[in-house]
């Protein structure tokens, strides 16, 4: 299925480069799919593009297409959007970040966003360079990291990110530790201190209890389950009463049949 998504990487008319075994699997799946009246999300774009090129028309074709996270699209998804745009003369508005692509595992085209201007015959991109989320020091760190990345053809002239004036300077701390135990112990104490400061601010502003929902996100590059255990152990050892959980853990509601029926 990933190979189907990459089928048009070389030329717009190229077919997926499937091995004999993959061809056999594909044929078997198509027979099962026809029998069960199923279609998988991963093959929707591939099927839609082929239907469109076989002469099928959209019942209600769009006049405009808005695409977010354009850098995460596969070649076949990019080609489908282009086909619909050309055939129905629909405008395409794309937003994305070439330094944020995380969908390589599903064959996202790494140059899809960068090639937008050439594909659609437009002027260069309009850069959105003001952040309404991150304060100044956070952006300065991000710019320092990004400065070591090569400039991508087609996206030159990127302005430095600026922070909205009401966000302040913010805080950045970079620390190194001898072990994961030392790191998690530092984190739980630091988080406990910040939460105590937040509680004091809530008290000063007389914020109602039901509106007090402070949460802290700890971003971990790998080994989330192990890190989560160390954080909870450090919190328990220090008697801080903080509870950490993997954000990917599903809510208990997903197992409740009544909720699922609703």
PDB file of C-alpha atoms in Angstrom:
ATOM      1  CA  UNK A   1       0.000   0.000   0.000  1.00  0.00           C
ATOM      2  CA  UNK A   2       2.893   2.363   0.675  1.00  0.00           C
ATOM      3  CA  UNK A   3       4.240   1.550  -2.792  1.00  0.00           C
ATOM      4  CA  UNK A   4       0.883   2.578  -4.284  1.00  0.00           C
ATOM      5  CA  UNK A   5       1.259   5.984  -2.654  1.00  0.00           C
ATOM      6  CA  UNK A   6       4.681   6.430  -4.245  1.00  0.00           C
ATOM      7  CA  UNK A   7       3.595   5.222  -7.683  1.00  0.00           C
ATOM      8  CA  UNK A   8       3.813   8.636  -9.308  1.00  0.00           C
ATOM      9  CA  UNK A   9       7.077   9.782  -7.819  1.00  0.00           C
ATOM     10  CA  UNK A  10       9.021   9.617 -11.126  1.00  0.00           C
ATOM     11  CA  UNK A  11       6.433  10.741 -13.670  1.00  0.00           C
ATOM     12  CA  UNK A  12       2.773  11.532 -13.448  1.00  0.00           C
ATOM     13  CA  UNK A  13       1.861   8.443 -15.441  1.00  0.00           C
ATOM     14  CA  UNK A  14       4.153   5.929 -13.763  1.00  0.00           C
ATOM     15  CA  UNK A  15       2.580   2.824 -12.253  1.00  0.00           C
ATOM     16  CA  UNK A  16       3.626   1.459  -8.853  1.00  0.00           C
ATOM     17  CA  UNK A  17       6.813  -0.580  -9.018  1.00  0.00           C
ATOM     18  CA  UNK A  18       5.484  -3.767  -7.417  1.00  0.00           C
ATOM     19  CA  UNK A  19       7.349  -7.049  -7.090  1.00  0.00           C
ATOM     20  CA  UNK A  20       5.673 -10.237  -8.410  1.00  0.00           C
ATOM     21  CA  UNK A  21       4.754 -11.146  -4.831  1.00  0.00           C
ATOM     22  CA  UNK A  22       3.238  -7.717  -4.258  1.00  0.00           C
ATOM     23  CA  UNK A  23       1.309  -7.976  -7.540  1.00  0.00           C
ATOM     24  CA  UNK A  24      -0.132 -11.310  -6.376  1.00  0.00           C
ATOM     25  CA  UNK A  25      -1.081  -9.831  -3.011  1.00  0.00           C
ATOM     26  CA  UNK A  26      -2.620  -6.830  -4.719  1.00  0.00           C
ATOM     27  CA  UNK A  27      -4.715  -9.055  -6.987  1.00  0.00           C
ATOM     28  CA  UNK A  28      -5.908 -11.178  -4.067  1.00  0.00           C
ATOM     29  CA  UNK A  29      -6.800  -8.077  -2.079  1.00  0.00           C
ATOM     30  CA  UNK A  30      -8.792  -6.595  -4.971  1.00  0.00           C
ATOM     31  CA  UNK A  31     -10.911  -9.753  -5.135  1.00  0.00           C
ATOM     32  CA  UNK A  32     -11.507  -9.666  -1.383  1.00  0.00           C
ATOM     33  CA  UNK A  33     -12.250  -5.953  -1.528  1.00  0.00           C
ATOM     34  CA  UNK A  34     -14.859  -6.435  -4.247  1.00  0.00           C
ATOM     35  CA  UNK A  35     -16.531  -9.225  -2.281  1.00  0.00           C
ATOM     36  CA  UNK A  36     -16.626  -7.319   1.022  1.00  0.00           C
ATOM     37  CA  UNK A  37     -17.315  -3.890  -0.524  1.00  0.00           C
ATOM     38  CA  UNK A  38     -14.301  -2.439   1.278  1.00  0.00           C
ATOM     39  CA  UNK A  39     -11.765   0.214   0.441  1.00  0.00           C
ATOM     40  CA  UNK A  40      -8.749   1.129   2.537  1.00  0.00           C
ATOM     41  CA  UNK A  41      -7.801   4.721   3.220  1.00  0.00           C
ATOM     42  CA  UNK A  42      -4.265   4.064   1.953  1.00  0.00           C
ATOM     43  CA  UNK A  43      -5.494   3.270  -1.562  1.00  0.00           C
ATOM     44  CA  UNK A  44      -8.231   5.902  -1.878  1.00  0.00           C
ATOM     45  CA  UNK A  45      -6.090   8.441  -3.708  1.00  0.00           C
ATOM     46  CA  UNK A  46      -4.656   5.825  -6.055  1.00  0.00           C
ATOM     47  CA  UNK A  47      -8.143   4.561  -6.954  1.00  0.00           C
ATOM     48  CA  UNK A  48      -9.616   8.045  -7.302  1.00  0.00           C
ATOM     49  CA  UNK A  49      -6.855   9.152  -9.633  1.00  0.00           C
ATOM     50  CA  UNK A  50      -7.329   6.118 -11.851  1.00  0.00           C
ATOM     51  CA  UNK A  51     -11.110   6.621 -11.933  1.00  0.00           C
ATOM     52  CA  UNK A  52     -10.669  10.273 -12.876  1.00  0.00           C
ATOM     53  CA  UNK A  53      -8.269   9.348 -15.696  1.00  0.00           C
ATOM     54  CA  UNK A  54     -10.718   6.711 -16.927  1.00  0.00           C
ATOM     55  CA  UNK A  55     -13.248   9.468 -17.545  1.00  0.00           C
ATOM     56  CA  UNK A  56     -15.297   9.434 -14.341  1.00  0.00           C
ATOM     57  CA  UNK A  57     -16.474  12.841 -13.176  1.00  0.00           C
ATOM     58  CA  UNK A  58     -16.989  14.249  -9.675  1.00  0.00           C
ATOM     59  CA  UNK A  59     -20.678  14.830  -8.974  1.00  0.00           C
ATOM     60  CA  UNK A  60     -19.905  18.109  -7.166  1.00  0.00           C
ATOM     61  CA  UNK A  61     -16.446  19.257  -8.236  1.00  0.00           C
ATOM     62  CA  UNK A  62     -14.769  21.836  -5.984  1.00  0.00           C
ATOM     63  CA  UNK A  63     -14.006  25.390  -6.982  1.00  0.00           C
ATOM     64  CA  UNK A  64     -11.261  25.633  -4.361  1.00  0.00           C
ATOM     65  CA  UNK A  65      -9.043  23.093  -2.615  1.00  0.00           C
ATOM     66  CA  UNK A  66      -7.466  23.949   0.760  1.00  0.00           C
ATOM     67  CA  UNK A  67      -4.612  21.627   1.746  1.00  0.00           C
ATOM     68  CA  UNK A  68      -2.994  21.782   5.164  1.00  0.00           C
ATOM     69  CA  UNK A  69       0.314  20.014   5.987  1.00  0.00           C
ATOM     70  CA  UNK A  70       1.075  19.858   2.268  1.00  0.00           C
ATOM     71  CA  UNK A  71       4.549  18.470   2.965  1.00  0.00           C
ATOM     72  CA  UNK A  72       3.028  15.223   4.282  1.00  0.00           C
ATOM     73  CA  UNK A  73       1.280  14.205   1.035  1.00  0.00           C
ATOM     74  CA  UNK A  74       2.400  11.246  -1.047  1.00  0.00           C
ATOM     75  CA  UNK A  75       3.137  11.640  -4.771  1.00  0.00           C
ATOM     76  CA  UNK A  76      -0.176  10.034  -5.722  1.00  0.00           C
ATOM     77  CA  UNK A  77      -2.097  12.426  -3.437  1.00  0.00           C
ATOM     78  CA  UNK A  78      -0.249  15.369  -4.953  1.00  0.00           C
ATOM     79  CA  UNK A  79      -1.053  14.123  -8.443  1.00  0.00           C
ATOM     80  CA  UNK A  80      -4.747  13.639  -7.567  1.00  0.00           C
ATOM     81  CA  UNK A  81      -5.040  17.224  -6.313  1.00  0.00           C
ATOM     82  CA  UNK A  82      -3.288  18.496  -9.440  1.00  0.00           C
ATOM     83  CA  UNK A  83      -5.557  16.409 -11.696  1.00  0.00           C
ATOM     84  CA  UNK A  84      -8.734  17.761 -10.064  1.00  0.00           C
ATOM     85  CA  UNK A  85      -7.387  21.312 -10.122  1.00  0.00           C
ATOM     86  CA  UNK A  86      -6.489  21.150 -13.817  1.00  0.00           C
ATOM     87  CA  UNK A  87      -9.648  19.368 -14.977  1.00  0.00           C
ATOM     88  CA  UNK A  88     -12.135  21.464 -13.008  1.00  0.00           C
ATOM     89  CA  UNK A  89     -10.108  24.683 -12.926  1.00  0.00           C
ATOM     90  CA  UNK A  90     -10.144  24.654  -9.130  1.00  0.00           C
ATOM     91  CA  UNK A  91      -7.844  26.911  -7.154  1.00  0.00           C
ATOM     92  CA  UNK A  92      -5.386  25.278  -4.764  1.00  0.00           C
ATOM     93  CA  UNK A  93      -4.265  26.890  -1.510  1.00  0.00           C
ATOM     94  CA  UNK A  94      -1.522  24.923   0.240  1.00  0.00           C
ATOM     95  CA  UNK A  95       0.018  25.492   3.665  1.00  0.00           C
ATOM     96  CA  UNK A  96       2.932  23.542   5.065  1.00  0.00           C
ATOM     97  CA  UNK A  97       6.392  23.468   6.596  1.00  0.00           C
ATOM     98  CA  UNK A  98       9.235  21.804   4.697  1.00  0.00           C
ATOM     99  CA  UNK A  99      11.180  21.367   7.950  1.00  0.00           C
ATOM    100  CA  UNK A 100       8.406  19.503   9.722  1.00  0.00           C
ATOM    101  CA  UNK A 101       7.732  16.464   7.531  1.00  0.00           C
ATOM    102  CA  UNK A 102       7.345  13.304   9.619  1.00  0.00           C
ATOM    103  CA  UNK A 103       5.483  11.137   7.113  1.00  0.00           C
ATOM    104  CA  UNK A 104       8.391   9.528   5.316  1.00  0.00           C
ATOM    105  CA  UNK A 105       7.119   6.186   6.602  1.00  0.00           C
ATOM    106  CA  UNK A 106       4.101   6.512   4.294  1.00  0.00           C
ATOM    107  CA  UNK A 107       6.116   7.684   1.287  1.00  0.00           C
ATOM    108  CA  UNK A 108       5.444  11.413   1.689  1.00  0.00           C
ATOM    109  CA  UNK A 109       7.154  13.317  -1.120  1.00  0.00           C
ATOM    110  CA  UNK A 110       9.968  15.330   0.512  1.00  0.00           C
ATOM    111  CA  UNK A 111       9.906  17.933  -2.268  1.00  0.00           C
ATOM    112  CA  UNK A 112       6.136  18.184  -2.741  1.00  0.00           C
ATOM    113  CA  UNK A 113       5.827  21.504  -0.925  1.00  0.00           C
ATOM    114  CA  UNK A 114       8.968  22.950  -2.460  1.00  0.00           C
ATOM    115  CA  UNK A 115       7.765  22.169  -5.997  1.00  0.00           C
ATOM    116  CA  UNK A 116       4.344  23.770  -5.519  1.00  0.00           C
ATOM    117  CA  UNK A 117       5.200  27.019  -7.304  1.00  0.00           C
ATOM    118  CA  UNK A 118       6.621  25.203 -10.328  1.00  0.00           C
ATOM    119  CA  UNK A 119       3.706  22.750 -10.581  1.00  0.00           C
ATOM    120  CA  UNK A 120       0.997  25.416 -10.367  1.00  0.00           C
ATOM    121  CA  UNK A 121       2.859  28.256 -12.085  1.00  0.00           C
ATOM    122  CA  UNK A 122       2.748  30.679  -9.181  1.00  0.00           C
ATOM    123  CA  UNK A 123       5.194  33.094  -7.631  1.00  0.00           C
ATOM    124  CA  UNK A 124       7.273  31.985  -4.670  1.00  0.00           C
ATOM    125  CA  UNK A 125       5.659  31.134  -1.333  1.00  0.00           C
ATOM    126  CA  UNK A 126       4.155  33.672   1.043  1.00  0.00           C
ATOM    127  CA  UNK A 127       6.019  33.053   4.298  1.00  0.00           C
ATOM    128  CA  UNK A 128       4.130  33.144   7.571  1.00  0.00           C
ATOM    129  CA  UNK A 129       6.814  34.366   9.932  1.00  0.00           C
ATOM    130  CA  UNK A 130       4.978  35.518  13.074  1.00  0.00           C
ATOM    131  CA  UNK A 131       4.238  33.043  15.854  1.00  0.00           C
ATOM    132  CA  UNK A 132       1.248  33.542  18.126  1.00  0.00           C
ATOM    133  CA  UNK A 133       2.213  30.491  20.176  1.00  0.00           C
ATOM    134  CA  UNK A 134       5.925  30.661  21.013  1.00  0.00           C
ATOM    135  CA  UNK A 135       7.711  33.454  22.922  1.00  0.00           C
ATOM    136  CA  UNK A 136      10.938  35.035  21.705  1.00  0.00           C
ATOM    137  CA  UNK A 137      13.580  32.769  23.253  1.00  0.00           C
ATOM    138  CA  UNK A 138      11.838  29.620  22.033  1.00  0.00           C
ATOM    139  CA  UNK A 139      11.893  30.994  18.488  1.00  0.00           C
ATOM    140  CA  UNK A 140      15.519  32.054  18.815  1.00  0.00           C
ATOM    141  CA  UNK A 141      16.453  28.480  19.744  1.00  0.00           C
ATOM    142  CA  UNK A 142      14.413  27.116  16.839  1.00  0.00           C
ATOM    143  CA  UNK A 143      16.103  29.517  14.421  1.00  0.00           C
ATOM    144  CA  UNK A 144      19.539  28.524  15.767  1.00  0.00           C
ATOM    145  CA  UNK A 145      18.780  24.852  15.116  1.00  0.00           C
ATOM    146  CA  UNK A 146      17.266  25.535  11.680  1.00  0.00           C
ATOM    147  CA  UNK A 147      20.259  27.660  10.641  1.00  0.00           C
ATOM    148  CA  UNK A 148      22.340  24.492  10.331  1.00  0.00           C
ATOM    149  CA  UNK A 149      19.871  22.905   7.891  1.00  0.00           C
ATOM    150  CA  UNK A 150      20.462  23.347   4.157  1.00  0.00           C
ATOM    151  CA  UNK A 151      18.243  25.816   2.317  1.00  0.00           C
ATOM    152  CA  UNK A 152      15.823  23.905   0.107  1.00  0.00           C
ATOM    153  CA  UNK A 153      15.559  24.962  -3.567  1.00  0.00           C
ATOM    154  CA  UNK A 154      12.348  26.874  -4.198  1.00  0.00           C
ATOM    155  CA  UNK A 155      12.039  28.099  -0.618  1.00  0.00           C
ATOM    156  CA  UNK A 156      14.805  30.682  -0.414  1.00  0.00           C
ATOM    157  CA  UNK A 157      14.278  34.023   1.275  1.00  0.00           C
ATOM    158  CA  UNK A 158      12.661  32.616   4.401  1.00  0.00           C
ATOM    159  CA  UNK A 159      12.438  35.415   7.023  1.00  0.00           C
ATOM    160  CA  UNK A 160      13.353  34.750  10.639  1.00  0.00           C
ATOM    161  CA  UNK A 161      10.428  33.868  12.872  1.00  0.00           C
ATOM    162  CA  UNK A 162       9.136  36.619  15.122  1.00  0.00           C
ATOM    163  CA  UNK A 163       7.016  36.310  18.232  1.00  0.00           C
ATOM    164  CA  UNK A 164       3.771  38.126  18.818  1.00  0.00           C
ATOM    165  CA  UNK A 165       4.596  41.072  21.097  1.00  0.00           C
ATOM    166  CA  UNK A 166       2.322  39.939  23.930  1.00  0.00           C
ATOM    167  CA  UNK A 167       4.067  36.571  24.483  1.00  0.00           C
ATOM    168  CA  UNK A 168       7.185  37.972  26.158  1.00  0.00           C
ATOM    169  CA  UNK A 169      10.648  36.451  26.164  1.00  0.00           C
ATOM    170  CA  UNK A 170       9.792  33.000  27.482  1.00  0.00           C
ATOM    171  CA  UNK A 171      12.257  30.576  29.014  1.00  0.00           C
ATOM    172  CA  UNK A 172      14.729  28.093  27.533  1.00  0.00           C
ATOM    173  CA  UNK A 173      16.942  25.794  29.592  1.00  0.00           C
ATOM    174  CA  UNK A 174      19.350  23.283  28.105  1.00  0.00           C
ATOM    175  CA  UNK A 175      20.737  20.766  30.595  1.00  0.00           C
ATOM    176  CA  UNK A 176      22.685  17.522  30.455  1.00  0.00           C
ATOM    177  CA  UNK A 177      22.569  14.679  32.963  1.00  0.00           C
ATOM    178  CA  UNK A 178      24.658  11.632  33.795  1.00  0.00           C
ATOM    179  CA  UNK A 179      21.695   9.256  33.794  1.00  0.00           C
ATOM    180  CA  UNK A 180      17.996   9.000  33.036  1.00  0.00           C
ATOM    181  CA  UNK A 181      17.329   8.816  36.779  1.00  0.00           C
ATOM    182  CA  UNK A 182      19.057  12.164  37.338  1.00  0.00           C
ATOM    183  CA  UNK A 183      17.228  13.681  34.393  1.00  0.00           C
ATOM    184  CA  UNK A 184      13.760  12.553  35.481  1.00  0.00           C
ATOM    185  CA  UNK A 185      14.422  13.581  39.094  1.00  0.00           C
ATOM    186  CA  UNK A 186      15.317  17.090  37.892  1.00  0.00           C
ATOM    187  CA  UNK A 187      12.226  17.219  35.700  1.00  0.00           C
ATOM    188  CA  UNK A 188       9.702  16.228  38.352  1.00  0.00           C
ATOM    189  CA  UNK A 189      11.089  18.801  40.806  1.00  0.00           C
ATOM    190  CA  UNK A 190      11.140  21.480  38.100  1.00  0.00           C
ATOM    191  CA  UNK A 191       7.575  20.665  37.039  1.00  0.00           C
ATOM    192  CA  UNK A 192       6.367  20.618  40.648  1.00  0.00           C
ATOM    193  CA  UNK A 193       7.866  24.080  41.177  1.00  0.00           C
ATOM    194  CA  UNK A 194       6.223  25.458  38.044  1.00  0.00           C
ATOM    195  CA  UNK A 195       2.842  23.983  39.002  1.00  0.00           C
ATOM    196  CA  UNK A 196       3.135  25.533  42.472  1.00  0.00           C
ATOM    197  CA  UNK A 197       3.823  28.912  40.857  1.00  0.00           C
ATOM    198  CA  UNK A 198       0.790  28.443  38.622  1.00  0.00           C
ATOM    199  CA  UNK A 199      -1.378  27.576  41.629  1.00  0.00           C
ATOM    200  CA  UNK A 200      -0.242  30.773  43.348  1.00  0.00           C
ATOM    201  CA  UNK A 201      -1.180  32.762  40.255  1.00  0.00           C
ATOM    202  CA  UNK A 202      -4.607  31.075  40.215  1.00  0.00           C
ATOM    203  CA  UNK A 203      -5.086  31.969  43.896  1.00  0.00           C
ATOM    204  CA  UNK A 204      -4.127  35.574  43.259  1.00  0.00           C
ATOM    205  CA  UNK A 205      -6.625  35.796  40.411  1.00  0.00           C
ATOM    206  CA  UNK A 206      -9.323  33.797  42.265  1.00  0.00           C
ATOM    207  CA  UNK A 207      -9.637  31.313  39.416  1.00  0.00           C
ATOM    208  CA  UNK A 208     -12.444  28.770  40.163  1.00  0.00           C
ATOM    209  CA  UNK A 209     -11.315  25.211  40.921  1.00  0.00           C
ATOM    210  CA  UNK A 210     -13.143  23.771  37.900  1.00  0.00           C
ATOM    211  CA  UNK A 211     -11.067  25.992  35.603  1.00  0.00           C
ATOM    212  CA  UNK A 212      -7.724  24.951  37.099  1.00  0.00           C
ATOM    213  CA  UNK A 213      -6.412  22.337  34.709  1.00  0.00           C
ATOM    214  CA  UNK A 214      -2.657  22.863  34.406  1.00  0.00           C
ATOM    215  CA  UNK A 215      -0.826  20.176  32.436  1.00  0.00           C
ATOM    216  CA  UNK A 216       2.803  19.810  31.402  1.00  0.00           C
ATOM    217  CA  UNK A 217       3.964  17.961  28.278  1.00  0.00           C
ATOM    218  CA  UNK A 218       7.281  16.119  28.416  1.00  0.00           C
ATOM    219  CA  UNK A 219       8.458  15.390  24.861  1.00  0.00           C
ATOM    220  CA  UNK A 220      10.550  12.246  24.604  1.00  0.00           C
ATOM    221  CA  UNK A 221      12.401  11.150  21.435  1.00  0.00           C
ATOM    222  CA  UNK A 222      12.192   7.418  22.134  1.00  0.00           C
ATOM    223  CA  UNK A 223      11.437   4.834  24.819  1.00  0.00           C
ATOM    224  CA  UNK A 224       8.309   6.637  26.035  1.00  0.00           C
ATOM    225  CA  UNK A 225       7.127   3.742  28.213  1.00  0.00           C
ATOM    226  CA  UNK A 226      10.485   3.495  30.007  1.00  0.00           C
ATOM    227  CA  UNK A 227      10.704   7.259  30.469  1.00  0.00           C
ATOM    228  CA  UNK A 228       7.156   7.390  31.818  1.00  0.00           C
ATOM    229  CA  UNK A 229       8.047   4.781  34.471  1.00  0.00           C
ATOM    230  CA  UNK A 230      11.145   6.705  35.552  1.00  0.00           C
ATOM    231  CA  UNK A 231       9.155   9.948  35.841  1.00  0.00           C
ATOM    232  CA  UNK A 232       6.513   8.315  38.019  1.00  0.00           C
ATOM    233  CA  UNK A 233       9.157   6.618  40.172  1.00  0.00           C
ATOM    234  CA  UNK A 234      10.964   9.936  40.667  1.00  0.00           C
ATOM    235  CA  UNK A 235       7.704  11.652  41.606  1.00  0.00           C
ATOM    236  CA  UNK A 236       6.800   8.905  44.066  1.00  0.00           C
ATOM    237  CA  UNK A 237      10.270   8.872  45.600  1.00  0.00           C
ATOM    238  CA  UNK A 238      10.174  12.653  46.152  1.00  0.00           C
ATOM    239  CA  UNK A 239       6.576  12.528  47.441  1.00  0.00           C
ATOM    240  CA  UNK A 240       5.451  15.128  44.880  1.00  0.00           C
ATOM    241  CA  UNK A 241       2.207  13.414  43.891  1.00  0.00           C
ATOM    242  CA  UNK A 242       2.667  14.039  40.172  1.00  0.00           C
ATOM    243  CA  UNK A 243       1.273  11.439  37.760  1.00  0.00           C
ATOM    244  CA  UNK A 244       2.689  10.996  34.262  1.00  0.00           C
ATOM    245  CA  UNK A 245       1.088   9.008  31.472  1.00  0.00           C
ATOM    246  CA  UNK A 246       1.797   8.307  27.837  1.00  0.00           C
ATOM    247  CA  UNK A 247      -0.446  10.615  25.792  1.00  0.00           C
ATOM    248  CA  UNK A 248      -0.889   7.810  23.269  1.00  0.00           C
ATOM    249  CA  UNK A 249      -2.684   5.706  25.895  1.00  0.00           C
ATOM    250  CA  UNK A 250      -6.330   5.493  24.824  1.00  0.00           C
ATOM    251  CA  UNK A 251      -9.125   6.815  26.969  1.00  0.00           C
ATOM    252  CA  UNK A 252     -11.196   4.185  28.754  1.00  0.00           C
ATOM    253  CA  UNK A 253     -14.163   5.499  26.773  1.00  0.00           C
ATOM    254  CA  UNK A 254     -12.912   3.751  23.641  1.00  0.00           C
ATOM    255  CA  UNK A 255     -13.779   0.452  25.316  1.00  0.00           C
ATOM    256  CA  UNK A 256     -17.252   1.591  26.392  1.00  0.00           C
ATOM    257  CA  UNK A 257     -19.817   0.198  23.967  1.00  0.00           C
ATOM    258  CA  UNK A 258     -22.404   2.852  24.794  1.00  0.00           C
ATOM    259  CA  UNK A 259     -19.945   5.642  23.989  1.00  0.00           C
ATOM    260  CA  UNK A 260     -18.880   3.918  20.761  1.00  0.00           C
ATOM    261  CA  UNK A 261     -22.494   3.530  19.638  1.00  0.00           C
ATOM    262  CA  UNK A 262     -23.095   7.237  20.261  1.00  0.00           C
TER     263      UNK A 262
END
